[in-house]
PDB file of C-alpha atoms in Angstrom:
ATOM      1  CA  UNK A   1     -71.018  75.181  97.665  1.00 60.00           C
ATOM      2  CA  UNK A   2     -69.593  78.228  95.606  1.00 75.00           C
ATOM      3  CA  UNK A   3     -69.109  78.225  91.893  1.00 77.00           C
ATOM      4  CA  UNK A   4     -65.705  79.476  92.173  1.00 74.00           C
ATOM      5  CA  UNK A   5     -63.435  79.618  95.963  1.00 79.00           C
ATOM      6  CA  UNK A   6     -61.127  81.759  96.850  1.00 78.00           C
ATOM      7  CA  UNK A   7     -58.071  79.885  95.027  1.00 78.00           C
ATOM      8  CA  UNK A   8     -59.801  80.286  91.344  1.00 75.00           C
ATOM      9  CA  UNK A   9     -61.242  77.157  90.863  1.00 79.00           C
ATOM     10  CA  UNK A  10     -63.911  76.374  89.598  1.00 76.00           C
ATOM     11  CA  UNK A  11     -66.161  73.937  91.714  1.00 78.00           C
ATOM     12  CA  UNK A  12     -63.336  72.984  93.654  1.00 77.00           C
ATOM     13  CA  UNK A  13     -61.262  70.890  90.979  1.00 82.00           C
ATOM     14  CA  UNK A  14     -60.421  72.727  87.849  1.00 82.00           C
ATOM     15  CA  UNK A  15     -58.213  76.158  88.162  1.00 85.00           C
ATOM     16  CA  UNK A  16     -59.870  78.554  85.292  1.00 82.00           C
ATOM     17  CA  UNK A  17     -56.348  80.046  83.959  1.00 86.00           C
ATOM     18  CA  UNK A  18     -56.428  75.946  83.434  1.00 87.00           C
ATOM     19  CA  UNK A  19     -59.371  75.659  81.858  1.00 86.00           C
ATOM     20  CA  UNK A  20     -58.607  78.825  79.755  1.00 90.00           C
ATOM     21  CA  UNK A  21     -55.360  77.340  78.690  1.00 93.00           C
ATOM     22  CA  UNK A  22     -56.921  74.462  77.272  1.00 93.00           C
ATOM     23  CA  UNK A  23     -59.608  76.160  76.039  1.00 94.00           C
ATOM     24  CA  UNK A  24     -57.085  78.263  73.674  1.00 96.00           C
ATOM     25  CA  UNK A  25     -55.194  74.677  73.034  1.00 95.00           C
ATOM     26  CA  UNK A  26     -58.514  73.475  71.866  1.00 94.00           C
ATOM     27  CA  UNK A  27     -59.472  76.630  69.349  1.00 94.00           C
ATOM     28  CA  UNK A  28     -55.323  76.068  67.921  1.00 92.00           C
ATOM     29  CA  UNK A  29     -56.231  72.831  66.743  1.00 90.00           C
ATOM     30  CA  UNK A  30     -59.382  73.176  65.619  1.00 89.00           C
ATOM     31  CA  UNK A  31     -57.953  76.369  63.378  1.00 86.00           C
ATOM     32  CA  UNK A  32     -55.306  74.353  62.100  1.00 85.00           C
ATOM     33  CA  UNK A  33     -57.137  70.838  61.327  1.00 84.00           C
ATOM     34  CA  UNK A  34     -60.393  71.279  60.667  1.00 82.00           C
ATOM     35  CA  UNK A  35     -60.917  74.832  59.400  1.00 78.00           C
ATOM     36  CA  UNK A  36     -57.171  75.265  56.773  1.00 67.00           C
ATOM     37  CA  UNK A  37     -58.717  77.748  55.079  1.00 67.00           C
ATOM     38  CA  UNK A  38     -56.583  78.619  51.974  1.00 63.00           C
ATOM     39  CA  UNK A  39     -53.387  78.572  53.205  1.00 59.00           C
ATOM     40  CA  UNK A  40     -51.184  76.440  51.390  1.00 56.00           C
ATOM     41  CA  UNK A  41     -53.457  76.749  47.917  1.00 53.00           C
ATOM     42  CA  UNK A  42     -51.997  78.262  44.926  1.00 55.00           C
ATOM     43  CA  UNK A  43     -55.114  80.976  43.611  1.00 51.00           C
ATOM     44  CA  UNK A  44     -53.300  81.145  40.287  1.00 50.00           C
ATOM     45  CA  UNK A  45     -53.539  77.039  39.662  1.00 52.00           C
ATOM     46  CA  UNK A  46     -57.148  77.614  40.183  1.00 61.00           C
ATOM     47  CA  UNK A  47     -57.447  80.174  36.410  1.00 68.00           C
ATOM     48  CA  UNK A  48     -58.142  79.347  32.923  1.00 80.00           C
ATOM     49  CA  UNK A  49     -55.078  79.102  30.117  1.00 88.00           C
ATOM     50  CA  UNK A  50     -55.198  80.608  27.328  1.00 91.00           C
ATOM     51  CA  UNK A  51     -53.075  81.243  24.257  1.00 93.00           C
ATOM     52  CA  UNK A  52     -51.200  85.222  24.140  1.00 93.00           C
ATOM     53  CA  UNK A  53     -49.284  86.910  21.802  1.00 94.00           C
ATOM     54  CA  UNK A  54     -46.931  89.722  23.680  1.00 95.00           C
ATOM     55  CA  UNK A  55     -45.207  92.177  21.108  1.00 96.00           C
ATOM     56  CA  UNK A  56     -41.574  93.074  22.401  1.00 96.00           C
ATOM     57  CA  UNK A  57     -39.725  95.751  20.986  1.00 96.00           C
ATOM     58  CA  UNK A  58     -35.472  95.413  20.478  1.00 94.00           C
ATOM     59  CA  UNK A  59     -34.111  99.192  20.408  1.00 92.00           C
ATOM     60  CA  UNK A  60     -30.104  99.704  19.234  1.00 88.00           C
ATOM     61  CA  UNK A  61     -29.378  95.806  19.643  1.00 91.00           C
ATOM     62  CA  UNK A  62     -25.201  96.265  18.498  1.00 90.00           C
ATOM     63  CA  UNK A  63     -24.816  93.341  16.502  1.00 89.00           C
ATOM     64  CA  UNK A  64     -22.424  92.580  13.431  1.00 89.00           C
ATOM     65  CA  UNK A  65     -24.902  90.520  11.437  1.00 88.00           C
ATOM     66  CA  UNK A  66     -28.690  91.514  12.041  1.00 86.00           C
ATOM     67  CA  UNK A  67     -29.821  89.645   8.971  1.00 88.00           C
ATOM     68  CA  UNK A  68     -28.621  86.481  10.587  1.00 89.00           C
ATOM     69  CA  UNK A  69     -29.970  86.831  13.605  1.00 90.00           C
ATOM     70  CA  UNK A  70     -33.180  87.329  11.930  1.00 90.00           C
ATOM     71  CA  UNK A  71     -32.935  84.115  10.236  1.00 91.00           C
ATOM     72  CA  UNK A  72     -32.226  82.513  13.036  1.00 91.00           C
ATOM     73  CA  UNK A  73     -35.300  83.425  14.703  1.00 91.00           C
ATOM     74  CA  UNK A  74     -37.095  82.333  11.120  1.00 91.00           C
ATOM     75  CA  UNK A  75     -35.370  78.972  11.418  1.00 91.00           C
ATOM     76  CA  UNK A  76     -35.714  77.880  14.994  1.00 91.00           C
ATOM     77  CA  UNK A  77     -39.287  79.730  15.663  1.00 92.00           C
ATOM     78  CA  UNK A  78     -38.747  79.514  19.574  1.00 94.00           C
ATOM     79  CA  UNK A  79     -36.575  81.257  22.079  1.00 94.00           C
ATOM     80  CA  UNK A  80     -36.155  80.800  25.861  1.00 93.00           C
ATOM     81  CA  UNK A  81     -37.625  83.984  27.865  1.00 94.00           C
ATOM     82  CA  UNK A  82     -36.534  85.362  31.098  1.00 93.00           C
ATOM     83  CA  UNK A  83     -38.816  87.686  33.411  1.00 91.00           C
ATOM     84  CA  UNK A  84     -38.277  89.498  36.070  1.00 90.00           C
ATOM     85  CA  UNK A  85     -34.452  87.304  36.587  1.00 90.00           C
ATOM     86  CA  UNK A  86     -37.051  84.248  36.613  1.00 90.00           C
ATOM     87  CA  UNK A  87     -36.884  81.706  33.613  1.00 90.00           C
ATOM     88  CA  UNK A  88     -40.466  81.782  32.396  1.00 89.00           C
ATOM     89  CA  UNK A  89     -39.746  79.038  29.684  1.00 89.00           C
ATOM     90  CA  UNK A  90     -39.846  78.576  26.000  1.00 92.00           C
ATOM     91  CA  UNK A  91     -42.138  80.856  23.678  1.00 93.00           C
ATOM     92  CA  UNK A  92     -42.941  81.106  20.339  1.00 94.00           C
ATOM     93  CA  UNK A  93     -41.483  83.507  17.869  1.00 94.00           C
ATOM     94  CA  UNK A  94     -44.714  84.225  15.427  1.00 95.00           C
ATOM     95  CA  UNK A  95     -43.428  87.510  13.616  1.00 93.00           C
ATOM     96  CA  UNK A  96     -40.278  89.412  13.148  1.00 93.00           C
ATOM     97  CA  UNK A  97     -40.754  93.138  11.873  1.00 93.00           C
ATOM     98  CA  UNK A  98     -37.164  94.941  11.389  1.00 90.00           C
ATOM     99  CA  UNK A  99     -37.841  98.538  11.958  1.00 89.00           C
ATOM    100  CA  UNK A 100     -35.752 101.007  10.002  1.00 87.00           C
ATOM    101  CA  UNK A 101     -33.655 103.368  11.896  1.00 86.00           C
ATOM    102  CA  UNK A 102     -34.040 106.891  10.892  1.00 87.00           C
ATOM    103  CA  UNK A 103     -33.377 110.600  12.168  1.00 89.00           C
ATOM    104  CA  UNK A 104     -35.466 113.584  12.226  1.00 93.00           C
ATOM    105  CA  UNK A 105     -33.987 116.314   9.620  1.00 94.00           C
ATOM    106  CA  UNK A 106     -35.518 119.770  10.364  1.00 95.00           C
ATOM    107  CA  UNK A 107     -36.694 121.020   6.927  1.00 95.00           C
ATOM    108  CA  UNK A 108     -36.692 124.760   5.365  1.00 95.00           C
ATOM    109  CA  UNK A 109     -40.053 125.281   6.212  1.00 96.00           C
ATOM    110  CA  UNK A 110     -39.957 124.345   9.626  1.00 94.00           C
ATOM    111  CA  UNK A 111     -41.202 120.891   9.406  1.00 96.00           C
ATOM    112  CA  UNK A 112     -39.197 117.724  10.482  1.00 96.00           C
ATOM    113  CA  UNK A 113     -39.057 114.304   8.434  1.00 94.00           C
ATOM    114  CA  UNK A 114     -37.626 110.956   9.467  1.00 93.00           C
ATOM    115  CA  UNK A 115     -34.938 109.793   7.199  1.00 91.00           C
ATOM    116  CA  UNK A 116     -32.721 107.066   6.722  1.00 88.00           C
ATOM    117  CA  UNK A 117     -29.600 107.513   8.981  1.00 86.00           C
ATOM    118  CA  UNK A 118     -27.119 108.431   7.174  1.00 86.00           C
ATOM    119  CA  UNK A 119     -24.085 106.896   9.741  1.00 83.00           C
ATOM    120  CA  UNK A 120     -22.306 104.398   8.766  1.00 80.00           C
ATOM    121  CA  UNK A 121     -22.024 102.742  12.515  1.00 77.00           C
ATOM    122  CA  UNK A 122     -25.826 102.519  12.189  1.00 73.00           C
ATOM    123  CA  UNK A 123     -25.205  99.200  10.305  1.00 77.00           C
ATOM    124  CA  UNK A 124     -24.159  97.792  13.463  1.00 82.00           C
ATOM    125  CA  UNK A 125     -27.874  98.318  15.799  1.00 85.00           C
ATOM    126  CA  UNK A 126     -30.899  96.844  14.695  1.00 88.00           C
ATOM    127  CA  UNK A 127     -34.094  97.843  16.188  1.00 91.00           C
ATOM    128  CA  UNK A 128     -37.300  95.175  15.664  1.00 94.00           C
ATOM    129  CA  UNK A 129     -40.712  94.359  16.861  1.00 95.00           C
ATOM    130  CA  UNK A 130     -40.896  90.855  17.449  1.00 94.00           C
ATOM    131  CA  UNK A 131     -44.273  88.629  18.255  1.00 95.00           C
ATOM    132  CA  UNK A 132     -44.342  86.111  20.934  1.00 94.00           C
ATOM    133  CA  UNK A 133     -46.855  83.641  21.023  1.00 94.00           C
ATOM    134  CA  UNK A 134     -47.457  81.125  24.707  1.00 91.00           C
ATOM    135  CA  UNK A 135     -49.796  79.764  26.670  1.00 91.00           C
ATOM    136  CA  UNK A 136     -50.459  81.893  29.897  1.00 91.00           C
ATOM    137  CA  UNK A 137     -52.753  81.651  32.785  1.00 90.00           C
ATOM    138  CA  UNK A 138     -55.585  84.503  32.785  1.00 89.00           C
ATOM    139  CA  UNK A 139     -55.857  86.176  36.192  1.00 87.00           C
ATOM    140  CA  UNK A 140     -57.802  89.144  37.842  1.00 87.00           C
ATOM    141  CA  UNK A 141     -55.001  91.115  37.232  1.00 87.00           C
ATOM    142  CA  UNK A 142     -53.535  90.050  33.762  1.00 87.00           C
ATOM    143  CA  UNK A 143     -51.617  87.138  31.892  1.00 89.00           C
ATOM    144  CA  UNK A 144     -49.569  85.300  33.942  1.00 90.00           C
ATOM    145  CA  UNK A 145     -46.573  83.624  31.556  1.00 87.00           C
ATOM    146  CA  UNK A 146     -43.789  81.421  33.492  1.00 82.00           C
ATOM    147  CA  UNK A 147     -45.032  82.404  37.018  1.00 84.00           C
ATOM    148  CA  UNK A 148     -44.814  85.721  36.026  1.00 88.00           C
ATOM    149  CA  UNK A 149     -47.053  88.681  34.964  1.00 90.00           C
ATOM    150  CA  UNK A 150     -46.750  90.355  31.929  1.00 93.00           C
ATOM    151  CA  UNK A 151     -47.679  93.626  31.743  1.00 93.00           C
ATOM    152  CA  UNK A 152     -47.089  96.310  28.887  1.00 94.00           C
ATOM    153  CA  UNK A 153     -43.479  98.179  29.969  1.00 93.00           C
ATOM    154  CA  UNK A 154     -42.691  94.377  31.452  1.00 93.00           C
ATOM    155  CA  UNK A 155     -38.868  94.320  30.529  1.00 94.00           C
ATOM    156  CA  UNK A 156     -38.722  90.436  28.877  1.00 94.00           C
ATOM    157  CA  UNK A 157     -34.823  88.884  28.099  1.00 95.00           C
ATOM    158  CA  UNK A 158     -34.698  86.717  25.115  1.00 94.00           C
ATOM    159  CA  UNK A 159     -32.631  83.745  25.105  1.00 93.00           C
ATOM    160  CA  UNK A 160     -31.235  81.726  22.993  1.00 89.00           C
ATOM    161  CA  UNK A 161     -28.394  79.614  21.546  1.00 88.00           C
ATOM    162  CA  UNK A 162     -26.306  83.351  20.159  1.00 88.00           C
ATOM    163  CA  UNK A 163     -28.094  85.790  21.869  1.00 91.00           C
ATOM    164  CA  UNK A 164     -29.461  86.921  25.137  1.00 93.00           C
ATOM    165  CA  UNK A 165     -30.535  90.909  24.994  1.00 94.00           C
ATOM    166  CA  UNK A 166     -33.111  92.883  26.852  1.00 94.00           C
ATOM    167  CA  UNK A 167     -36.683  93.996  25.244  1.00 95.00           C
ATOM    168  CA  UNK A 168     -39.827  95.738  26.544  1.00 95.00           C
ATOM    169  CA  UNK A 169     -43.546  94.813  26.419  1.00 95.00           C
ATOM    170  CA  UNK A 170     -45.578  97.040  23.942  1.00 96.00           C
ATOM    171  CA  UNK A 171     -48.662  94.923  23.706  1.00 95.00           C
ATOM    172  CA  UNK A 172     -50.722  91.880  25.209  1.00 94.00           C
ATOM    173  CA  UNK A 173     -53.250  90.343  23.470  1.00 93.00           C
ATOM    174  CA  UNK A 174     -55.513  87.346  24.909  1.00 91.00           C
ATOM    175  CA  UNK A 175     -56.508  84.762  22.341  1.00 88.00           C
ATOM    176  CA  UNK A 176     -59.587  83.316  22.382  1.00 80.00           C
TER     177      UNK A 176
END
């Protein structure tokens, strides 16, 4: 009696494209069942929180009132952020540093100095460094705030009950 005849079967009863075929059917469910592997497993639920502070930066915001908005962000101390067109949720506000604007006059020796502008539109753009304070998750590659990463140069929109303008990342600090 042959191993295989001339047909492709093996002993006589089983055809081996057969066997093969439920061979592979066999090696599909044992990848999917018993071996998942980490499909399906969020890596980032799997890091450490920990408290940040990210520095923003507001250049030219055209406003009427900038001392108002300023007290506003004294009063309510929180402000709704967006990342990346994704709401990453509510952050503190910790500081608020109004930055003066100035220009560069050339002087007689050949030197420059930053003055106050002199414009009277400049009333109406306020440029300020503002500190915001969250909890993030810590990854391999950086802070992770609202399912986002923030990065310095991260562009971060501030929302909030009068306002909603644009400002970029200039520092991330990790707590401990």
């Amino acid at each position: 009696m042959k191993l295989l005849d001339s047909k492709g079967r093996l002993l006589n009863k089983v055809s081996i494209l057969d066997l093969g075929a439920a061979l592979v059917v066999l090696l599909v469910i044992i990848g999917i069942f018993i071996v998942p592997g980490k499909s399906g497993v969020s890596t980032i639920a799997q890091v450490s929180k920990k408290p940040i502070e990210v520095d923003v930066i507001v250049r030219g915001l055209g406003i009427r009132d900038p001392e108002s908005l300023i007290q506003q962000f004294e009063n309510e101390r929180k402000t709704n952020i967006v990342i990346r067109n994704q709401p990453a949720g509510k952050v503190n506000i910790k500081n608020i540093q109004p930055l003066p604007r100035t220009t560069v006059v050339p002087q007689p020796d050949g030197s420059v100095k930053a003055l106050p502008d002199p414009r009277p539109e400049v009333v109406f753009f306020k440029d300020m460094i503002l500190t915001l304070g969250g909890e993030a998750q810590i990854t391999n590659t950086g802070a992770v705030l609202g399912n986002q990463k923030v990065k310095i140069g991260t562009l971060i929109e501030l929302e909030g009950k009068d306002y909603n303008f644009n400002t970029s990342t200039i520092d991330v600090r990790i707590l401990n």
